[in-house]
One Martini backbone bead per residue (centre of mass of N, CA, C, O) as a GRO file, in nm:
protein
  188
    1MET     BB    1 -11.592  -0.500   2.678
    2ASN     BB    2 -11.720  -0.197   2.582
    3SER     BB    3 -11.764  -0.020   2.311
    4PRO     BB    4 -11.831   0.304   2.217
    5LEU     BB    5 -11.879   0.158   1.958
    6LYS     BB    6 -12.089   0.028   1.754
    7GLN     BB    7 -12.134  -0.265   1.625
    8PHE     BB    8 -12.129  -0.361   1.285
    9TYR     BB    9 -12.401  -0.551   1.143
   10TYR     BB   10 -12.491  -0.790   0.890
   11LYS     BB   11 -12.594  -1.065   0.993
   12LYS     BB   12 -12.307  -1.111   1.128
   13ASN     BB   13 -12.157  -0.967   0.848
   14ARG     BB   14 -11.931  -0.738   0.783
   15LEU     BB   15 -11.797  -0.827   0.518
   16GLN     BB   16 -12.054  -0.825   0.344
   17GLN     BB   17 -12.117  -0.529   0.383
   18LEU     BB   18 -11.848  -0.424   0.256
   19LYS     BB   19 -11.882  -0.563  -0.020
   20GLY     BB   20 -12.133  -0.414  -0.103
   21PHE     BB   21 -12.011  -0.133  -0.099
   22TYR     BB   22 -11.768  -0.182  -0.287
   23ASN     BB   23 -11.926  -0.275  -0.543
   24VAL     BB   24 -12.097  -0.019  -0.574
   25ALA     BB   25 -11.859   0.177  -0.596
   26GLU     BB   26 -11.735   0.045  -0.851
   27ILE     BB   27 -12.013   0.041  -1.034
   28GLY     BB   28 -12.283   0.230  -0.947
   29ASN     BB   29 -12.473  -0.038  -0.904
   30VAL     BB   30 -12.677  -0.248  -0.738
   31SER     BB   31 -12.762  -0.468  -0.939
   32LYS     BB   32 -12.476  -0.533  -1.051
   33ALA     BB   33 -12.345  -0.595  -0.780
   34ALA     BB   34 -12.534  -0.825  -0.701
   35ALA     BB   35 -12.471  -1.006  -0.943
   36LYS     BB   36 -12.167  -1.034  -0.881
   37MET     BB   37 -12.239  -1.160  -0.580
   38GLY     BB   38 -12.508  -1.340  -0.588
   39LEU     BB   39 -12.739  -1.133  -0.534
   40ASN     BB   40 -12.982  -0.932  -0.436
   41GLN     BB   41 -13.073  -0.608  -0.432
   42SER     BB   42 -13.196  -0.593  -0.142
   43THR     BB   43 -12.950  -0.695   0.011
   44VAL     BB   44 -12.751  -0.467  -0.070
   45THR     BB   45 -12.924  -0.237   0.029
   46LEU     BB   46 -12.921  -0.327   0.328
   47GLN     BB   47 -12.619  -0.313   0.368
   48ILE     BB   48 -12.591  -0.008   0.316
   49GLN     BB   49 -12.796   0.096   0.519
   50SER     BB   50 -12.656  -0.027   0.769
   51LEU     BB   51 -12.387   0.116   0.731
   52GLU     BB   52 -12.494   0.406   0.743
   53ARG     BB   53 -12.620   0.374   1.021
   54ASP     BB   54 -12.360   0.286   1.177
   55LEU     BB   55 -12.190   0.551   1.067
   56LYS     BB   56 -12.366   0.808   1.043
   57THR     BB   57 -12.383   0.811   0.711
   58LYS     BB   58 -12.353   0.912   0.381
   59LEU     BB   59 -12.221   0.731   0.091
   60PHE     BB   60 -12.453   0.802  -0.117
   61GLU     BB   61 -12.552   0.937  -0.439
   62LYS     BB   62 -12.799   1.017  -0.668
   63LYS     BB   63 -12.728   1.008  -1.030
   64SER     BB   64 -12.964   0.928  -1.181
   65LYS     BB   65 -12.867   0.583  -1.228
   66HIS     BB   66 -12.622   0.671  -1.046
   67LEU     BB   67 -12.383   0.603  -0.804
   68THR     BB   68 -12.221   0.816  -0.569
   69LEU     BB   69 -11.982   0.932  -0.375
   70THR     BB   70 -11.925   1.072  -0.104
   71LYS     BB   71 -11.695   1.197   0.097
   72ASP     BB   72 -11.732   0.970   0.304
   73GLY     BB   73 -11.730   0.744   0.094
   74GLU     BB   74 -11.441   0.791  -0.007
   75LEU     BB   75 -11.302   0.745   0.260
   76PHE     BB   76 -11.411   0.457   0.311
   77TYR     BB   77 -11.316   0.330   0.046
   78GLY     BB   78 -11.012   0.369   0.091
   79MET     BB   79 -11.010   0.185   0.342
   80ALA     BB   80 -11.163  -0.075   0.240
   81SER     BB   81 -11.010  -0.159  -0.022
   82TYR     BB   82 -10.746  -0.250   0.098
   83HIS     BB   83 -10.865  -0.486   0.272
   84LEU     BB   84 -11.035  -0.638   0.058
   85GLN     BB   85 -10.801  -0.697  -0.137
   86ALA     BB   86 -10.640  -0.860   0.067
   87ILE     BB   87 -10.853  -1.078   0.111
   88ASP     BB   88 -10.892  -1.160  -0.191
   89SER     BB   89 -10.562  -1.229  -0.212
   90LEU     BB   90 -10.488  -1.444   0.004
   91TYR     BB   91 -10.490  -1.709  -0.153
   92GLU     BB   92 -10.278  -1.629  -0.368
   93VAL     BB   93 -10.051  -1.553  -0.173
   94PHE     BB   94 -10.022  -1.821  -0.038
   95LEU     BB   95  -9.961  -1.992  -0.291
   96SER     BB   96  -9.718  -1.828  -0.379
   97ARG     BB   97  -9.544  -1.869  -0.123
   98LYS     BB   98  -9.554  -2.178  -0.122
   99ASN     BB   99  -9.450  -2.175  -0.450
  100GLN     BB  100  -9.181  -1.996  -0.479
  101LYS     BB  101  -8.978  -2.192  -0.613
  102ASN     BB  102  -9.148  -2.205  -0.899
  103ASN     BB  103  -9.254  -1.917  -0.851
  104SER     BB  104  -9.347  -1.588  -0.943
  105ARG     BB  105  -9.415  -1.254  -0.808
  106ILE     BB  106  -9.590  -0.958  -0.916
  107ASN     BB  107  -9.652  -0.651  -0.755
  108ILE     BB  108  -9.901  -0.414  -0.859
  109ALA     BB  109  -9.957  -0.068  -0.848
  110ALA     BB  110 -10.241   0.128  -0.977
  111HIS     BB  111 -10.398   0.324  -1.164
  112HIS     BB  112 -10.688   0.282  -1.336
  113ILE     BB  113 -10.570   0.376  -1.608
  114ALA     BB  114 -10.327   0.187  -1.617
  115ILE     BB  115 -10.489  -0.074  -1.598
  116SER     BB  116 -10.666  -0.023  -1.861
  117TYR     BB  117 -10.428   0.104  -2.079
  118LEU     BB  118 -10.116   0.019  -2.013
  119LEU     BB  119 -10.075  -0.284  -1.896
  120PRO     BB  120 -10.181  -0.509  -2.091
  121ASN     BB  121  -9.937  -0.524  -2.291
  122TYR     BB  122  -9.714  -0.582  -2.082
  123ILE     BB  123  -9.841  -0.837  -1.957
  124LYS     BB  124  -9.852  -1.005  -2.211
  125LYS     BB  125  -9.545  -1.010  -2.260
  126LEU     BB  126  -9.458  -1.123  -1.984
  127THR     BB  127  -9.625  -1.394  -1.995
  128LYS     BB  128  -9.477  -1.501  -2.246
  129LEU     BB  129  -9.182  -1.494  -2.127
  130HIS     BB  130  -9.322  -1.562  -1.816
  131PRO     BB  131  -9.537  -1.811  -1.727
  132ASN     BB  132  -9.455  -1.834  -1.398
  133VAL     BB  133  -9.566  -1.554  -1.363
  134THR     BB  134  -9.728  -1.367  -1.122
  135ILE     BB  135  -9.985  -1.112  -1.134
  136GLY     BB  136 -10.046  -0.838  -0.921
  137ILE     BB  137 -10.326  -0.614  -0.906
  138HIS     BB  138 -10.359  -0.281  -0.756
  139ASN     BB  139 -10.629  -0.058  -0.661
  140ILE     BB  140 -10.475   0.213  -0.515
  141SER     BB  141 -10.354   0.445  -0.351
  142SER     BB  142 -10.062   0.615  -0.354
  143GLU     BB  143 -10.011   0.604  -0.050
  144ASP     BB  144 -10.047   0.299  -0.016
  145ALA     BB  145  -9.836   0.216  -0.226
  146ILE     BB  146  -9.589   0.339  -0.091
  147LYS     BB  147  -9.614   0.189   0.174
  148ARG     BB  148  -9.606  -0.104   0.046
  149LEU     BB  149  -9.334  -0.070  -0.092
  150LYS     BB  150  -9.166  -0.017   0.170
  151GLU     BB  151  -9.289  -0.310   0.287
  152ASN     BB  152  -9.267  -0.527   0.044
  153GLU     BB  153  -9.565  -0.577  -0.102
  154LEU     BB  154  -9.434  -0.436  -0.349
  155ASP     BB  155  -9.260  -0.386  -0.661
  156LEU     BB  156  -9.460  -0.176  -0.811
  157ILE     BB  157  -9.555   0.155  -0.933
  158ILE     BB  158  -9.840   0.331  -1.106
  159TYR     BB  159  -9.830   0.688  -1.129
  160PRO     BB  160  -9.905   1.005  -1.125
  161ILE     BB  161  -9.700   1.199  -1.003
  162ILE     BB  162  -9.441   1.121  -0.792
  163ASN     BB  163  -9.265   1.195  -0.510
  164PRO     BB  164  -8.971   1.092  -0.446
  165THR     BB  165  -8.776   0.921  -0.239
  166PRO     BB  166  -8.465   0.817  -0.160
  167GLU     BB  167  -8.572   0.497  -0.156
  168LEU     BB  168  -8.684   0.580  -0.444
  169LEU     BB  169  -8.743   0.492  -0.783
  170ALA     BB  170  -8.807   0.709  -1.066
  171LYS     BB  171  -8.986   0.651  -1.380
  172THR     BB  172  -9.058   0.750  -1.698
  173PHE     BB  173  -9.283   0.574  -1.947
  174CYS     BB  174  -9.507   0.805  -1.981
  175SER     BB  175  -9.703   1.043  -2.179
  176PHE     BB  176  -9.938   1.327  -2.183
  177ASP     BB  177 -10.183   1.535  -2.311
  178PRO     BB  178 -10.398   1.734  -2.194
  179VAL     BB  179 -10.765   1.732  -2.224
  180LEU     BB  180 -11.039   1.933  -2.296
  181ILE     BB  181 -11.382   1.829  -2.253
  182MET     BB  182 -11.680   1.966  -2.411
  183LYS     BB  183 -11.945   2.126  -2.469
  184ASN     BB  184 -12.029   2.372  -2.690
  185ASP     BB  185 -12.232   2.526  -2.461
  186HIS     BB  186 -12.018   2.587  -2.273
  187PRO     BB  187 -11.890   2.861  -2.093
  188LEU     BB  188 -11.578   2.799  -2.162
   0.00000   0.00000   0.00000
């Protein structure tokens, strides 16, 4: 049976094509993403070009020396990141479940700011107190995090202002005052 949508493949490896897109979206630079993946720049560029061609949309736009996602790119990134992170953590999840008698795993989903600035100190303290606990951290959208929390795939989530539902308990553990920062000659 032929699908109405053309199957998109980069050298018959859709996963590699998606990983190229994901890493460039994360880093914003093809050369650095290629180095992280152990590939050359032209290979990752071809992966992205073939993905854009197959999806019939532009996923990136170049701003200075940095690549940023277009609206379609943001939509696709949100969809792809969930699945790629699940694939990347498959090995760890398997081993964790296999050895669940001896080890415990805490799966946390958080906003990238929480991952970068709030969690490191807490995780350091937790791993000192409980060295057999494995911590999985997932940078996914709040909608995906809530869905996965309800499906018991996550133990807790850390996001700015989420409206809890009756089956979820929400606690504020930190707050900050927003600050607007701009150049002195900005019209505002």
